[in-house]
mmCIF file of C-alpha atoms in Angstrom:
data_model
loop_
_atom_site.group_PDB
_atom_site.id
_atom_site.type_symbol
_atom_site.label_atom_id
_atom_site.label_comp_id
_atom_site.label_asym_id
_atom_site.label_seq_id
_atom_site.Cartn_x
_atom_site.Cartn_y
_atom_site.Cartn_z
ATOM 1 C CA MET J 1150 25.906 86.141 11.294
ATOM 2 C CA PHE J 1151 24.414 85.492 14.728
ATOM 3 C CA ASP J 1152 25.899 82.752 16.903
ATOM 4 C CA LEU J 1153 22.490 81.518 18.069
ATOM 5 C CA LEU J 1154 18.942 82.359 17.069
ATOM 6 C CA LEU J 1155 15.987 81.319 19.208
ATOM 7 C CA ARG J 1156 12.851 81.434 17.115
ATOM 8 C CA ARG J 1157 9.332 81.807 18.491
ATOM 9 C CA ALA J 1158 10.271 82.074 22.151
ATOM 10 C CA ARG J 1159 7.303 82.699 24.458
ATOM 11 C CA LEU J 1160 7.813 85.516 26.965
ATOM 12 C CA VAL J 1161 6.104 85.653 30.350
ATOM 13 C CA ASP J 1162 3.555 88.140 29.004
ATOM 14 C CA ASP J 1163 2.661 85.438 26.444
ATOM 15 C CA THR J 1164 4.001 87.379 23.469
ATOM 16 C CA VAL J 1165 6.193 85.419 21.066
ATOM 17 C CA THR J 1166 9.505 86.727 19.728
ATOM 18 C CA ASP J 1167 12.841 85.763 18.192
ATOM 19 C CA ILE J 1168 16.031 86.307 20.200
ATOM 20 C CA ALA J 1169 19.442 86.562 18.546
ATOM 21 C CA ILE J 1170 22.747 86.123 20.373
ATOM 22 C CA GLU J 1171 26.215 87.161 19.266
ATOM 23 C CA ASN J 1172 29.525 87.252 21.146
ATOM 24 C CA GLY J 1173 27.890 86.407 24.450
ATOM 25 C CA LYS J 1174 25.383 89.277 24.272
ATOM 26 C CA ILE J 1175 21.772 89.668 23.239
ATOM 27 C CA ALA J 1176 22.060 91.112 19.724
ATOM 28 C CA ALA J 1177 18.450 91.483 18.590
ATOM 29 C CA LEU J 1178 14.842 90.786 19.545
ATOM 30 C CA GLY J 1179 11.699 90.739 17.421
ATOM 31 C CA ASP J 1180 11.012 89.248 14.011
ATOM 32 C CA ILE J 1181 14.578 88.403 12.985
ATOM 33 C CA SER J 1182 15.526 87.298 9.489
ATOM 34 C CA GLY J 1183 19.326 87.223 9.644
ATOM 35 C CA PRO J 1184 21.371 84.000 9.377
ATOM 36 C CA ALA J 1185 22.743 82.193 12.435
ATOM 37 C CA THR J 1186 25.294 79.486 13.092
ATOM 38 C CA LYS J 1187 22.629 77.630 15.070
ATOM 39 C CA THR J 1188 18.860 78.103 15.084
ATOM 40 C CA VAL J 1189 16.483 76.589 17.637
ATOM 41 C CA ASP J 1190 12.753 76.864 17.000
ATOM 42 C CA LEU J 1191 10.807 76.827 20.270
ATOM 43 C CA GLY J 1192 7.511 76.914 18.411
ATOM 44 C CA GLY J 1193 5.897 79.345 20.833
ATOM 45 C CA GLU J 1194 5.594 76.437 23.263
ATOM 46 C CA HIS J 1195 8.441 77.125 25.674
ATOM 47 C CA TYR J 1196 8.993 80.189 27.826
ATOM 48 C CA VAL J 1197 12.209 82.198 27.736
ATOM 49 C CA SER J 1198 13.219 84.794 30.306
ATOM 50 C CA ALA J 1199 16.412 86.525 31.260
ATOM 51 C CA GLY J 1200 18.641 84.039 33.061
ATOM 52 C CA TRP J 1201 17.418 83.231 36.550
ATOM 53 C CA ILE J 1202 19.433 84.759 39.380
ATOM 54 C CA ASP J 1203 19.435 83.080 42.791
ATOM 55 C CA SER J 1204 20.276 85.875 45.240
ATOM 56 C CA HIS J 1205 21.008 83.591 48.201
ATOM 57 C CA VAL J 1206 22.851 80.283 47.913
ATOM 58 C CA HIS J 1207 25.730 78.499 49.658
ATOM 59 C CA CYS J 1208 28.134 76.972 47.155
ATOM 60 C CA TYR J 1209 31.620 77.168 48.682
ATOM 61 C CA SER J 1210 32.567 73.510 48.417
ATOM 62 C CA LYS J 1211 35.002 73.707 51.338
ATOM 63 C CA SER J 1212 32.526 75.136 53.848
ATOM 64 C CA PRO J 1213 32.219 72.800 56.842
ATOM 65 C CA LEU J 1214 28.552 73.729 57.360
ATOM 66 C CA TYR J 1215 26.743 74.678 54.144
ATOM 67 C CA ASN J 1216 28.501 73.538 50.989
ATOM 68 C CA ASP J 1217 27.722 72.667 47.401
ATOM 69 C CA GLN J 1218 29.027 73.046 43.860
ATOM 70 C CA PRO J 1219 28.053 76.203 41.922
ATOM 71 C CA ASP J 1220 26.895 74.279 38.866
ATOM 72 C CA SER J 1221 24.789 71.885 40.961
ATOM 73 C CA VAL J 1222 22.728 74.770 42.349
ATOM 74 C CA GLY J 1223 23.101 76.850 39.182
ATOM 75 C CA ILE J 1224 23.263 75.868 35.538
ATOM 76 C CA ALA J 1225 22.036 72.289 36.123
ATOM 77 C CA THR J 1226 18.746 73.739 37.431
ATOM 78 C CA GLY J 1227 18.335 76.506 34.856
ATOM 79 C CA VAL J 1228 19.918 79.184 37.065
ATOM 80 C CA THR J 1229 22.584 81.209 35.253
ATOM 81 C CA THR J 1230 23.817 83.371 38.158
ATOM 82 C CA VAL J 1231 24.150 82.619 41.864
ATOM 83 C CA ILE J 1232 25.181 84.828 44.754
ATOM 84 C CA ASP J 1233 26.801 83.005 47.634
ATOM 85 C CA ALA J 1234 25.433 84.679 50.751
ATOM 86 C CA GLY J 1235 28.234 84.868 53.266
ATOM 87 C CA SER J 1236 29.804 81.409 53.168
ATOM 88 C CA THR J 1237 33.198 83.100 53.060
ATOM 89 C CA GLY J 1238 34.797 86.033 54.830
ATOM 90 C CA ALA J 1239 38.005 87.915 54.200
ATOM 91 C CA ASP J 1240 40.128 84.905 55.197
ATOM 92 C CA ASP J 1241 38.788 82.486 52.571
ATOM 93 C CA ILE J 1242 37.290 84.691 49.852
ATOM 94 C CA ASP J 1243 40.412 84.298 47.669
ATOM 95 C CA ASP J 1244 40.069 80.515 47.680
ATOM 96 C CA PHE J 1245 36.364 80.723 46.919
ATOM 97 C CA TYR J 1246 37.008 83.109 44.026
ATOM 98 C CA ALA J 1247 39.579 80.731 42.520
ATOM 99 C CA LEU J 1248 37.197 77.778 42.757
ATOM 100 C CA THR J 1249 34.363 79.662 41.058
ATOM 101 C CA ARG J 1250 36.482 80.392 37.984
ATOM 102 C CA LYS J 1251 35.985 76.742 37.017
ATOM 103 C CA ALA J 1252 32.178 76.975 37.048
ATOM 104 C CA VAL J 1253 29.878 77.516 34.086
ATOM 105 C CA THR J 1254 27.439 79.340 36.365
ATOM 106 C CA GLU J 1255 28.230 83.002 37.023
ATOM 107 C CA VAL J 1256 29.104 83.246 40.722
ATOM 108 C CA TYR J 1257 29.252 86.338 42.923
ATOM 109 C CA ALA J 1258 29.735 86.649 46.666
ATOM 110 C CA LEU J 1259 28.290 88.518 49.590
ATOM 111 C CA LEU J 1260 31.252 88.860 51.937
ATOM 112 C CA ASN J 1261 30.534 87.684 55.470
ATOM 113 C CA ILE J 1262 31.375 90.516 57.872
ATOM 114 C CA SER J 1263 33.084 87.845 59.974
ATOM 115 C CA ARG J 1264 36.513 87.349 58.455
ATOM 116 C CA VAL J 1265 36.353 83.596 59.188
ATOM 117 C CA GLY J 1266 33.114 83.111 57.247
ATOM 118 C CA LEU J 1267 30.763 80.255 58.021
ATOM 119 C CA ILE J 1268 33.131 77.847 59.725
ATOM 120 C CA ALA J 1269 30.748 77.640 62.703
ATOM 121 C CA GLN J 1270 27.203 78.726 63.490
ATOM 122 C CA ASN J 1271 28.339 81.524 65.826
ATOM 123 C CA GLU J 1272 30.746 83.459 63.601
ATOM 124 C CA LEU J 1273 29.625 86.803 65.088
ATOM 125 C CA ALA J 1274 29.810 85.781 68.745
ATOM 126 C CA ASN J 1275 33.435 87.007 68.805
ATOM 127 C CA MET J 1276 33.581 90.684 67.847
ATOM 128 C CA ALA J 1277 37.265 90.268 66.958
ATOM 129 C CA ASN J 1278 36.129 88.367 63.874
ATOM 130 C CA ILE J 1279 34.618 91.572 62.499
ATOM 131 C CA ASP J 1280 37.720 93.145 60.965
ATOM 132 C CA ALA J 1281 36.949 96.248 58.918
ATOM 133 C CA GLU J 1282 40.442 96.456 57.414
ATOM 134 C CA ALA J 1283 40.387 92.811 56.299
ATOM 135 C CA ALA J 1284 36.968 93.367 54.710
ATOM 136 C CA ARG J 1285 38.178 96.490 52.925
ATOM 137 C CA GLU J 1286 41.205 94.694 51.496
ATOM 138 C CA ALA J 1287 39.047 91.771 50.337
ATOM 139 C CA VAL J 1288 36.704 94.130 48.480
ATOM 140 C CA LYS J 1289 39.710 95.825 46.868
ATOM 141 C CA ARG J 1290 41.060 92.466 45.689
ATOM 142 C CA HIS J 1291 37.740 91.338 44.229
ATOM 143 C CA PRO J 1292 35.670 94.384 43.250
ATOM 144 C CA ASP J 1293 33.841 92.512 40.488
ATOM 145 C CA PHE J 1294 33.202 89.394 42.565
ATOM 146 C CA ILE J 1295 32.088 90.777 45.934
ATOM 147 C CA VAL J 1296 28.745 92.442 45.239
ATOM 148 C CA GLY J 1297 27.665 92.997 48.825
ATOM 149 C CA LEU J 1298 28.012 92.114 52.498
ATOM 150 C CA LYS J 1299 26.243 89.560 54.691
ATOM 151 C CA ALA J 1300 25.422 89.737 58.394
ATOM 152 C CA ARG J 1301 23.573 86.902 60.124
ATOM 153 C CA MET J 1302 21.633 88.535 62.953
ATOM 154 C CA SER J 1303 20.108 85.780 65.047
ATOM 155 C CA SER J 1304 20.825 84.671 68.597
ATOM 156 C CA SER J 1305 22.725 81.508 67.687
ATOM 157 C CA VAL J 1306 25.112 83.565 65.532
ATOM 158 C CA VAL J 1307 25.727 86.726 67.582
ATOM 159 C CA GLY J 1308 25.755 85.157 71.060
ATOM 160 C CA GLU J 1309 25.873 87.877 73.707
ATOM 161 C CA ASN J 1310 26.689 90.639 71.229
ATOM 162 C CA GLY J 1311 23.122 91.612 70.394
ATOM 163 C CA ILE J 1312 22.855 94.354 67.774
ATOM 164 C CA LYS J 1313 26.572 95.277 67.826
ATOM 165 C CA PRO J 1314 27.598 93.150 64.812
ATOM 166 C CA LEU J 1315 25.008 94.922 62.655
ATOM 167 C CA GLU J 1316 26.253 98.311 63.789
ATOM 168 C CA ARG J 1317 29.737 97.237 62.698
ATOM 169 C CA ALA J 1318 28.350 95.906 59.417
ATOM 170 C CA LYS J 1319 26.766 99.262 58.622
ATOM 171 C CA ALA J 1320 30.090 100.991 59.269
ATOM 172 C CA ILE J 1321 31.910 98.540 56.981
ATOM 173 C CA GLN J 1322 29.228 99.095 54.352
ATOM 174 C CA GLN J 1323 29.769 102.862 54.416
ATOM 175 C CA GLU J 1324 33.533 102.398 54.097
ATOM 176 C CA ASN J 1325 33.083 100.272 50.967
ATOM 177 C CA GLY J 1326 30.911 102.344 48.672
ATOM 178 C CA ASP J 1327 27.613 101.428 50.336
ATOM 179 C CA LEU J 1328 27.629 97.880 48.995
ATOM 180 C CA PRO J 1329 24.261 96.143 49.420
ATOM 181 C CA LEU J 1330 23.987 94.572 52.864
ATOM 182 C CA MET J 1331 21.961 91.369 53.262
ATOM 183 C CA VAL J 1332 20.799 90.726 56.807
ATOM 184 C CA HIS J 1333 19.666 87.282 57.953
ATOM 185 C CA ILE J 1334 16.828 87.417 60.493
ATOM 186 C CA GLY J 1335 16.016 84.541 62.821
ATOM 187 C CA ASN J 1336 15.500 83.950 66.504
ATOM 188 C CA ASN J 1337 16.008 86.857 68.869
ATOM 189 C CA PRO J 1338 17.866 88.530 70.447
ATOM 190 C CA PRO J 1339 18.485 90.893 68.761
ATOM 191 C CA ASP J 1340 14.882 91.865 68.256
ATOM 192 C CA LEU J 1341 13.706 92.417 64.689
ATOM 193 C CA ASP J 1342 12.669 95.974 65.502
ATOM 194 C CA GLU J 1343 16.268 96.794 66.487
ATOM 195 C CA ILE J 1344 17.523 95.276 63.253
ATOM 196 C CA ALA J 1345 14.984 96.978 61.001
ATOM 197 C CA ASP J 1346 15.602 100.417 62.481
ATOM 198 C CA LEU J 1347 19.287 100.259 61.463
ATOM 199 C CA LEU J 1348 18.636 99.331 57.844
ATOM 200 C CA THR J 1349 18.711 101.835 54.997
ATOM 201 C CA SER J 1350 17.762 101.990 51.333
ATOM 202 C CA GLY J 1351 19.095 99.027 49.353
ATOM 203 C CA ASP J 1352 19.671 96.807 52.379
ATOM 204 C CA ILE J 1353 18.099 93.351 52.095
ATOM 205 C CA ILE J 1354 16.205 91.394 54.747
ATOM 206 C CA THR J 1355 16.547 87.702 53.935
ATOM 207 C CA HIS J 1356 14.349 84.942 55.385
ATOM 208 C CA CYS J 1357 11.621 87.579 55.276
ATOM 209 C CA TYR J 1358 8.757 85.059 55.579
ATOM 210 C CA ASN J 1359 10.229 82.861 58.280
ATOM 211 C CA GLY J 1360 7.824 81.387 60.823
ATOM 212 C CA LYS J 1361 9.866 82.143 63.927
ATOM 213 C CA PRO J 1362 8.558 84.381 66.741
ATOM 214 C CA ASN J 1363 10.932 87.157 65.630
ATOM 215 C CA ARG J 1364 9.124 87.538 62.279
ATOM 216 C CA ILE J 1365 7.845 90.442 60.215
ATOM 217 C CA LEU J 1366 4.202 89.960 61.298
ATOM 218 C CA THR J 1367 2.762 90.724 64.729
ATOM 219 C CA PRO J 1368 0.914 87.971 66.638
ATOM 220 C CA SER J 1369 -2.337 89.470 65.306
ATOM 221 C CA GLY J 1370 -1.100 89.101 61.712
ATOM 222 C CA GLU J 1371 -0.276 92.738 60.965
ATOM 223 C CA LEU J 1372 2.997 93.972 59.524
ATOM 224 C CA ARG J 1373 5.371 95.222 62.198
ATOM 225 C CA ALA J 1374 5.626 99.001 62.219
ATOM 226 C CA SER J 1375 9.428 98.790 62.102
ATOM 227 C CA ILE J 1376 9.264 96.692 58.926
ATOM 228 C CA MET J 1377 6.750 99.066 57.368
ATOM 229 C CA ARG J 1378 9.117 101.968 58.060
ATOM 230 C CA ALA J 1379 12.070 100.017 56.667
ATOM 231 C CA ILE J 1380 10.214 99.180 53.456
ATOM 232 C CA SER J 1381 9.269 102.839 53.065
ATOM 233 C CA ARG J 1382 12.996 103.695 53.280
ATOM 234 C CA GLY J 1383 13.773 101.281 50.423
ATOM 235 C CA VAL J 1384 14.757 98.156 52.368
ATOM 236 C CA ARG J 1385 14.177 95.061 50.216
ATOM 237 C CA LEU J 1386 12.649 91.703 51.159
ATOM 238 C CA ASP J 1387 14.304 88.442 50.059
ATOM 239 C CA ILE J 1388 12.879 84.957 50.578
ATOM 240 C CA GLY J 1389 15.938 82.818 51.461
ATOM 241 C CA HIS J 1390 13.782 79.684 51.833
ATOM 242 C CA GLY J 1391 16.400 77.350 53.296
ATOM 243 C CA SER J 1392 15.870 74.482 55.694
ATOM 244 C CA ALA J 1393 14.336 76.519 58.517
ATOM 245 C CA SER J 1394 13.335 79.940 57.214
ATOM 246 C CA PHE J 1395 10.146 79.858 55.153
ATOM 247 C CA SER J 1396 6.527 79.560 56.274
ATOM 248 C CA PHE J 1397 3.558 79.211 53.921
ATOM 249 C CA ALA J 1398 1.329 80.786 56.569
ATOM 250 C CA VAL J 1399 3.500 83.882 56.977
ATOM 251 C CA ALA J 1400 3.964 84.234 53.213
ATOM 252 C CA LYS J 1401 0.228 84.015 52.566
ATOM 253 C CA GLN J 1402 -0.565 86.576 55.278
ATOM 254 C CA ALA J 1403 2.120 88.994 54.114
ATOM 255 C CA ILE J 1404 1.186 88.751 50.445
ATOM 256 C CA ALA J 1405 -2.485 89.236 51.329
ATOM 257 C CA LEU J 1406 -1.401 92.498 52.991
ATOM 258 C CA GLY J 1407 0.397 93.513 49.779
ATOM 259 C CA ILE J 1408 3.864 92.835 51.216
ATOM 260 C CA LEU J 1409 5.521 91.058 48.288
ATOM 261 C CA PRO J 1410 9.174 90.027 48.093
ATOM 262 C CA GLN J 1411 11.566 91.878 45.827
ATOM 263 C CA THR J 1412 13.566 88.689 45.307
ATOM 264 C CA ILE J 1413 12.842 84.969 45.514
ATOM 265 C CA SER J 1414 15.926 83.011 46.557
ATOM 266 C CA SER J 1415 16.546 79.473 47.704
ATOM 267 C CA ASP J 1416 19.247 79.491 50.437
ATOM 268 C CA ILE J 1417 20.171 76.185 48.832
ATOM 269 C CA TYR J 1418 23.079 73.888 49.672
ATOM 270 C CA CYS J 1419 23.688 70.187 49.180
ATOM 271 C CA ARG J 1420 21.534 68.879 52.033
ATOM 272 C CA ASN J 1421 18.350 70.854 51.372
ATOM 273 C CA ARG J 1422 18.887 70.457 47.623
ATOM 274 C CA ILE J 1423 18.947 66.673 47.840
ATOM 275 C CA ASN J 1424 16.595 66.058 50.777
ATOM 276 C CA GLY J 1425 14.430 69.180 50.613
ATOM 277 C CA PRO J 1426 12.475 71.174 51.401
ATOM 278 C CA VAL J 1427 14.230 73.431 48.855
ATOM 279 C CA PHE J 1428 15.327 71.097 46.002
ATOM 280 C CA SER J 1429 15.806 73.956 43.487
ATOM 281 C CA LEU J 1430 15.089 77.611 42.845
ATOM 282 C CA ALA J 1431 12.410 76.529 40.342
ATOM 283 C CA LYS J 1432 10.508 74.692 43.071
ATOM 284 C CA VAL J 1433 10.751 77.691 45.414
ATOM 285 C CA MET J 1434 9.422 79.899 42.607
ATOM 286 C CA SER J 1435 6.590 77.431 42.005
ATOM 287 C CA LYS J 1436 5.533 77.777 45.644
ATOM 288 C CA PHE J 1437 4.893 81.451 45.059
ATOM 289 C CA LEU J 1438 2.736 80.695 42.051
ATOM 290 C CA ALA J 1439 0.754 78.404 44.352
ATOM 291 C CA ILE J 1440 0.413 81.154 46.956
ATOM 292 C CA GLY J 1441 -1.011 83.528 44.358
ATOM 293 C CA MET J 1442 1.742 85.539 42.696
ATOM 294 C CA SER J 1443 1.530 85.745 38.901
ATOM 295 C CA LEU J 1444 4.118 84.263 36.555
ATOM 296 C CA PRO J 1445 5.448 87.729 35.549
ATOM 297 C CA GLN J 1446 5.761 88.688 39.234
ATOM 298 C CA VAL J 1447 7.650 85.503 40.091
ATOM 299 C CA ILE J 1448 10.018 85.768 37.119
ATOM 300 C CA ALA J 1449 10.746 89.434 37.920
ATOM 301 C CA CYS J 1450 11.906 88.326 41.390
ATOM 302 C CA VAL J 1451 14.681 86.199 39.860
ATOM 303 C CA THR J 1452 15.603 88.477 36.950
ATOM 304 C CA ASP J 1453 15.426 92.282 36.915
ATOM 305 C CA HIS J 1454 14.596 92.699 40.611
ATOM 306 C CA ALA J 1455 17.514 90.472 41.595
ATOM 307 C CA ALA J 1456 19.896 92.218 39.201
ATOM 308 C CA ASP J 1457 18.853 95.666 40.397
ATOM 309 C CA GLY J 1458 19.168 94.783 44.084
ATOM 310 C CA LEU J 1459 22.737 93.538 43.676
ATOM 311 C CA ARG J 1460 23.778 96.032 40.977
ATOM 312 C CA LEU J 1461 24.385 93.450 38.277
ATOM 313 C CA ARG J 1462 24.285 96.001 35.484
ATOM 314 C CA ARG J 1463 24.174 93.765 32.390
ATOM 315 C CA LYS J 1464 21.965 90.984 33.711
ATOM 316 C CA GLY J 1465 18.326 90.371 34.456
ATOM 317 C CA ARG J 1466 16.720 91.733 31.287
ATOM 318 C CA LEU J 1467 15.978 90.579 27.763
ATOM 319 C CA ALA J 1468 17.407 93.638 26.060
ATOM 320 C CA VAL J 1469 19.957 94.307 23.342
ATOM 321 C CA GLY J 1470 23.450 94.605 24.775
ATOM 322 C CA TYR J 1471 22.722 92.658 27.945
ATOM 323 C CA ASP J 1472 24.547 89.428 28.782
ATOM 324 C CA ALA J 1473 23.171 86.470 26.827
ATOM 325 C CA ASP J 1474 22.075 84.668 29.975
ATOM 326 C CA LEU J 1475 18.644 83.098 29.418
ATOM 327 C CA THR J 1476 16.486 80.417 30.992
ATOM 328 C CA ILE J 1477 14.170 78.267 28.877
ATOM 329 C CA PHE J 1478 11.353 76.689 30.855
ATOM 330 C CA ASP J 1479 7.824 75.289 30.861
ATOM 331 C CA LEU J 1480 4.942 75.963 33.228
ATOM 332 C CA ARG J 1481 3.454 72.510 33.567
ATOM 333 C CA ARG J 1482 0.056 71.495 34.852
ATOM 334 C CA GLN J 1483 0.511 68.561 37.178
ATOM 335 C CA PRO J 1484 -0.328 67.783 40.810
ATOM 336 C CA VAL J 1485 2.469 68.788 43.182
ATOM 337 C CA LEU J 1486 2.675 68.702 46.970
ATOM 338 C CA PHE J 1487 5.058 71.306 48.361
ATOM 339 C CA ARG J 1488 6.465 71.510 51.877
ATOM 340 C CA ASP J 1489 7.760 74.564 53.717
ATOM 341 C CA ALA J 1490 10.412 74.827 56.439
ATOM 342 C CA GLU J 1491 7.724 74.394 59.133
ATOM 343 C CA ASN J 1492 6.737 70.999 57.655
ATOM 344 C CA ASP J 1493 3.406 72.382 56.468
ATOM 345 C CA THR J 1494 2.216 71.335 53.016
ATOM 346 C CA LEU J 1495 0.524 73.006 50.068
ATOM 347 C CA GLN J 1496 -1.125 71.181 47.165
ATOM 348 C CA THR J 1497 -0.950 72.843 43.750
ATOM 349 C CA ASP J 1498 -1.117 71.997 40.049
ATOM 350 C CA GLN J 1499 1.591 74.235 38.566
ATOM 351 C CA LEU J 1500 5.289 73.452 38.345
ATOM 352 C CA LEU J 1501 8.000 75.569 36.767
ATOM 353 C CA THR J 1502 10.258 73.191 34.863
ATOM 354 C CA PRO J 1503 13.599 74.535 33.572
ATOM 355 C CA LEU J 1504 14.640 72.832 30.346
ATOM 356 C CA ALA J 1505 17.827 74.657 29.401
ATOM 357 C CA ALA J 1506 19.968 77.654 30.201
ATOM 358 C CA ILE J 1507 22.085 79.874 28.014
ATOM 359 C CA ARG J 1508 25.075 81.322 29.804
ATOM 360 C CA ALA J 1509 27.237 83.923 28.047
ATOM 361 C CA GLY J 1510 25.741 82.780 24.748
ATOM 362 C CA LYS J 1511 26.385 79.048 25.197
ATOM 363 C CA GLY J 1512 23.572 76.561 25.697
ATOM 364 C CA TYR J 1513 23.295 73.930 28.446
ATOM 365 C CA MET J 1514 20.445 71.464 28.900
ATOM 366 C CA THR J 1515 19.134 70.799 32.381
ATOM 367 C CA GLU J 1516 18.656 67.207 33.492
ATOM 368 C CA GLN J 1517 14.941 67.531 32.736
ATOM 369 C CA GLY J 1518 15.529 68.986 29.290
ATOM 370 C CA SER J 1519 18.141 66.382 28.404
ATOM 371 C CA ALA J 1520 15.890 63.536 29.489
ATOM 372 C CA GLU J 1521 12.955 64.740 27.434
ATOM 373 C CA HIS J 1522 14.848 65.769 24.290
ATOM 374 C CA VAL J 1523 12.333 68.584 23.747
ATOM 375 C CA PHE J 1524 14.802 70.465 21.535
ATOM 376 C CA ASP J 1525 18.500 70.395 20.698
ATOM 377 C CA LEU J 1526 20.500 73.227 22.197
#
């Protein structure tokens, strides 16, 4: 007997299927006739995808700068997995790991190459903070929790050190099984060309559509040659919307050139979740529908693309044997005014609305889903 059977779930390609769950895994898909402890009929009206993965959040509750609770940025908003992008370094990763064990949301970490983590904006201004041995020991202690490394390469972070912290980060990466390395880009120095030329296949540029002068587009609106070369080597682009790192204008220009993101992430924490302009991963995803990406493209950026980029082997796909992490959502037609990090606005009429999430086979209603009582999970 299945633990849970979702009947007539609509997929993003608009096909309708049943999905059976047993022991925290996807057990069957298709026209399913077997019995289940609980059956929920979605009537072909509600979409179901693999559980949404937010590749860039800040949810270490003790961070003095960017803090939040994993379930506030995760399961409550239909997101089943979050990756904290560098809030903690080797000195506080153990505490962060312990705190995340209490969350419903699956939490992973990108280890800040600064051992002190994000206790101040300039964590890479002191090269002594970049301790390869401490990083190596942290990865050994938490091999299933630390899924990559994080280096914030903007002038306010690195101070007078320029490109040196990234050179150290690449060395640490090589010493730790070539873990994915996410690199924050912002104001220069260092110049983006210097950064891009050091990156290799599987590395991730986050804040890829920021509106700052040190951005991926030239003043004439063309893609920088260094970024084109990096993409050709397999470097991935991540959104990382955040409070100051996403521009509608840059996103529109880049997408018009065929430069699409591999992953859509929020860079969410309590302040930009409550006051905006982020609010939730769903709202960031909706912005990309407004810009012109299709629903399947947007969902891929928070499911299989995200899982592949961070080597989450049993997540990101609706397939037998994969983790039973699912997001149930609607695509609603209603007027919405979105704002980017540059305070520019975009009017649209489509809004992704998460109704519920299934995490490891157990169902959780979002605030929206609970309020509307659209089905009983």
